[in-house]
mmCIF file of C-alpha atoms in Angstrom:
data_model
loop_
_atom_site.group_PDB
_atom_site.id
_atom_site.type_symbol
_atom_site.label_atom_id
_atom_site.label_comp_id
_atom_site.label_asym_id
_atom_site.label_seq_id
_atom_site.Cartn_x
_atom_site.Cartn_y
_atom_site.Cartn_z
ATOM 1 C CA MET A 1 130.095 51.703 105.278
ATOM 2 C CA PRO A 2 128.208 51.080 102.044
ATOM 3 C CA VAL A 3 125.838 48.192 101.460
ATOM 4 C CA TYR A 4 126.705 45.866 98.541
ATOM 5 C CA GLU A 5 124.615 43.232 96.784
ATOM 6 C CA TYR A 6 125.754 39.657 96.202
ATOM 7 C CA LEU A 7 124.188 36.748 94.352
ATOM 8 C CA CYS A 8 124.365 33.192 95.647
ATOM 9 C CA ASN A 9 123.673 30.573 92.967
ATOM 10 C CA ASP A 10 121.732 28.420 95.452
ATOM 11 C CA CYS A 11 120.024 30.912 97.801
ATOM 12 C CA GLY A 12 119.584 34.008 95.638
ATOM 13 C CA PRO A 13 120.512 37.654 96.234
ATOM 14 C CA PHE A 14 121.597 39.095 99.584
ATOM 15 C CA THR A 15 123.149 42.318 100.855
ATOM 16 C CA ASP A 16 126.049 42.993 103.187
ATOM 17 C CA MET A 17 127.699 46.066 104.647
ATOM 18 C CA ARG A 18 131.446 46.103 103.917
ATOM 19 C CA PRO A 19 134.312 48.602 103.727
ATOM 20 C CA MET A 20 134.866 50.220 100.331
ATOM 21 C CA ALA A 21 138.307 48.636 100.098
ATOM 22 C CA GLU A 22 136.610 45.214 99.958
ATOM 23 C CA CYS A 23 133.860 46.170 97.484
ATOM 24 C CA ASP A 24 134.987 43.795 94.698
ATOM 25 C CA ASP A 25 135.805 40.836 96.942
ATOM 26 C CA PRO A 26 133.286 37.957 97.026
ATOM 27 C CA GLN A 27 131.270 37.433 100.206
ATOM 28 C CA ASP A 28 130.126 34.227 101.911
ATOM 29 C CA CYS A 29 126.389 33.608 101.686
ATOM 30 C CA PRO A 30 124.771 33.979 105.149
ATOM 31 C CA ARG A 31 122.588 30.865 104.595
ATOM 32 C CA CYS A 32 124.829 28.287 102.922
ATOM 33 C CA THR A 33 128.295 29.919 103.379
ATOM 34 C CA ILE A 34 129.186 29.498 99.671
ATOM 35 C CA GLU A 35 131.381 32.283 98.314
ATOM 36 C CA SER A 36 129.200 34.593 96.159
ATOM 37 C CA PRO A 37 130.233 37.336 93.708
ATOM 38 C CA ARG A 38 129.158 40.961 94.014
ATOM 39 C CA VAL A 39 126.399 42.028 91.594
ATOM 40 C CA ILE A 40 124.484 45.231 90.893
ATOM 41 C CA LEU A 41 120.773 44.427 90.980
ATOM 42 C CA THR A 42 119.194 47.758 91.953
ATOM 43 C CA ALA A 43 119.905 51.400 91.229
ATOM 44 C CA PRO A 44 121.783 53.416 93.859
ATOM 45 C CA ALA A 45 119.539 54.841 96.568
ATOM 46 C CA PHE A 46 119.489 58.635 96.353
ATOM 47 C CA PHE A 47 116.772 59.140 98.950
ATOM 48 C CA CYS A 48 119.213 60.549 101.514
ATOM 49 C CA MET A 49 120.688 63.027 99.021
ATOM 50 C CA PRO A 50 119.609 66.688 99.269
ATOM 51 C CA SER A 51 116.826 67.531 96.816
ATOM 52 C CA ASP A 52 118.829 70.173 94.914
ATOM 53 C CA LYS A 53 121.616 67.689 94.175
ATOM 54 C CA ARG A 54 119.081 65.006 93.224
ATOM 55 C CA LYS A 55 117.437 67.430 90.750
ATOM 56 C CA ALA A 56 120.840 68.378 89.306
ATOM 57 C CA LEU A 57 121.710 64.709 88.764
ATOM 58 C CA ALA A 58 118.364 64.093 87.086
ATOM 59 C CA THR A 59 118.928 67.075 84.780
ATOM 60 C CA ASN A 60 122.410 65.853 83.887
ATOM 61 C CA GLU A 61 121.050 62.386 83.154
ATOM 62 C CA ARG A 62 118.417 63.781 80.774
ATOM 63 C CA SER A 63 121.017 65.865 78.926
ATOM 64 C CA ALA A 64 123.699 63.167 78.849
ATOM 65 C CA HIS A 65 123.121 62.496 75.170
ATOM 66 C CA ALA A 66 123.788 64.915 72.339
ATOM 67 C CA PRO A 67 121.327 67.828 72.257
ATOM 68 C CA LYS A 68 118.935 68.272 69.354
ATOM 69 C CA THR A 69 120.113 70.276 66.396
ATOM 70 C CA LEU A 70 118.007 73.205 65.220
ATOM 71 C CA GLY A 71 116.713 71.128 62.306
ATOM 72 C CA GLU A 72 115.684 68.281 64.633
ATOM 73 C CA TYR A 73 113.989 70.725 67.012
ATOM 74 C CA LYS A 74 112.018 72.393 64.209
ATOM 75 C CA ALA A 75 111.047 69.004 62.761
ATOM 76 C CA SER A 76 109.552 67.949 66.113
ATOM 77 C CA HIS A 77 107.301 71.047 66.154
ATOM 78 C CA GLY A 78 104.872 71.224 63.264
ATOM 79 C CA PRO A 79 103.307 74.390 61.899
ATOM 80 C CA GLY A 80 100.827 75.926 64.303
ATOM 81 C CA CYS A 81 102.063 73.933 67.309
ATOM 82 C CA GLY A 82 101.643 77.002 69.492
ATOM 83 C CA CYS A 83 104.978 76.909 71.291
ATOM 84 C CA CYS A 84 107.424 78.288 68.751
ATOM 85 C CA SER A 85 105.761 78.930 65.392
ATOM 86 C CA THR A 86 103.047 81.475 66.167
ATOM 87 C CA GLY A 87 103.336 84.833 64.478
ATOM 88 C CA LYS A 88 101.695 86.755 67.322
ATOM 89 C CA LYS A 89 103.884 88.159 70.048
ATOM 90 C CA LYS A 90 102.455 87.599 73.507
ATOM 91 C CA PRO A 91 102.617 90.509 75.962
ATOM 92 C CA ALA A 92 105.073 89.990 78.778
ATOM 93 C CA ARG A 93 102.477 91.067 81.339
ATOM 94 C CA LEU A 94 99.255 93.013 81.572
ATOM 95 C CA MET A 95 99.753 96.787 81.290
ATOM 96 C CA THR A 96 97.233 99.525 82.032
ATOM 97 C CA LYS A 97 97.376 103.248 81.206
ATOM 98 C CA THR A 98 95.806 106.092 83.136
ATOM 99 C CA ARG A 99 94.378 109.293 81.586
ATOM 100 C CA SER A 100 97.622 111.094 82.281
ATOM 101 C CA GLY A 101 99.544 108.474 80.305
ATOM 102 C CA ALA A 102 101.152 106.757 83.312
ATOM 103 C CA LYS A 103 101.675 103.072 82.870
ATOM 104 C CA GLY A 104 100.604 100.542 85.480
ATOM 105 C CA PHE A 105 101.433 96.861 85.839
ATOM 106 C CA PRO A 106 98.817 95.238 88.079
ATOM 107 C CA THR A 107 100.406 91.800 87.764
ATOM 108 C CA ALA A 108 103.902 93.058 88.657
ATOM 109 C CA ARG A 109 105.307 92.729 92.147
ATOM 110 C CA PRO A 110 104.275 95.872 94.064
ATOM 111 C CA TRP A 111 107.078 95.557 96.601
ATOM 112 C CA MET A 112 109.794 95.801 93.930
ATOM 113 C CA ILE A 113 110.413 99.469 93.288
ATOM 114 C CA SER A 114 112.955 100.679 90.694
ATOM 115 C CA HIS A 115 114.534 97.322 89.914
#
């Protein structure tokens, strides 16, 4: 059963575990027994959610609004910013050549052959 938050005008906020069918019904305050409405005071607790789902939700939340247009993206990066406006092409990885002309990639994964 989920835990819901309620707000008593006299005693303040309190929580109670109730069935989902009764989620919108008011609850009696445990201190003064006055009927109190349900409120949302804190964000949902995602701590028991698997980390991959939590990361996916966070990504969706960041991209919930309209993405930047190309003009907006270019305007946020000035000339010479280093991330998108440099004229030099960076090498993908370090490459060495032997005398026979064979190429070697010392930073590549040695266990991956012919992939």
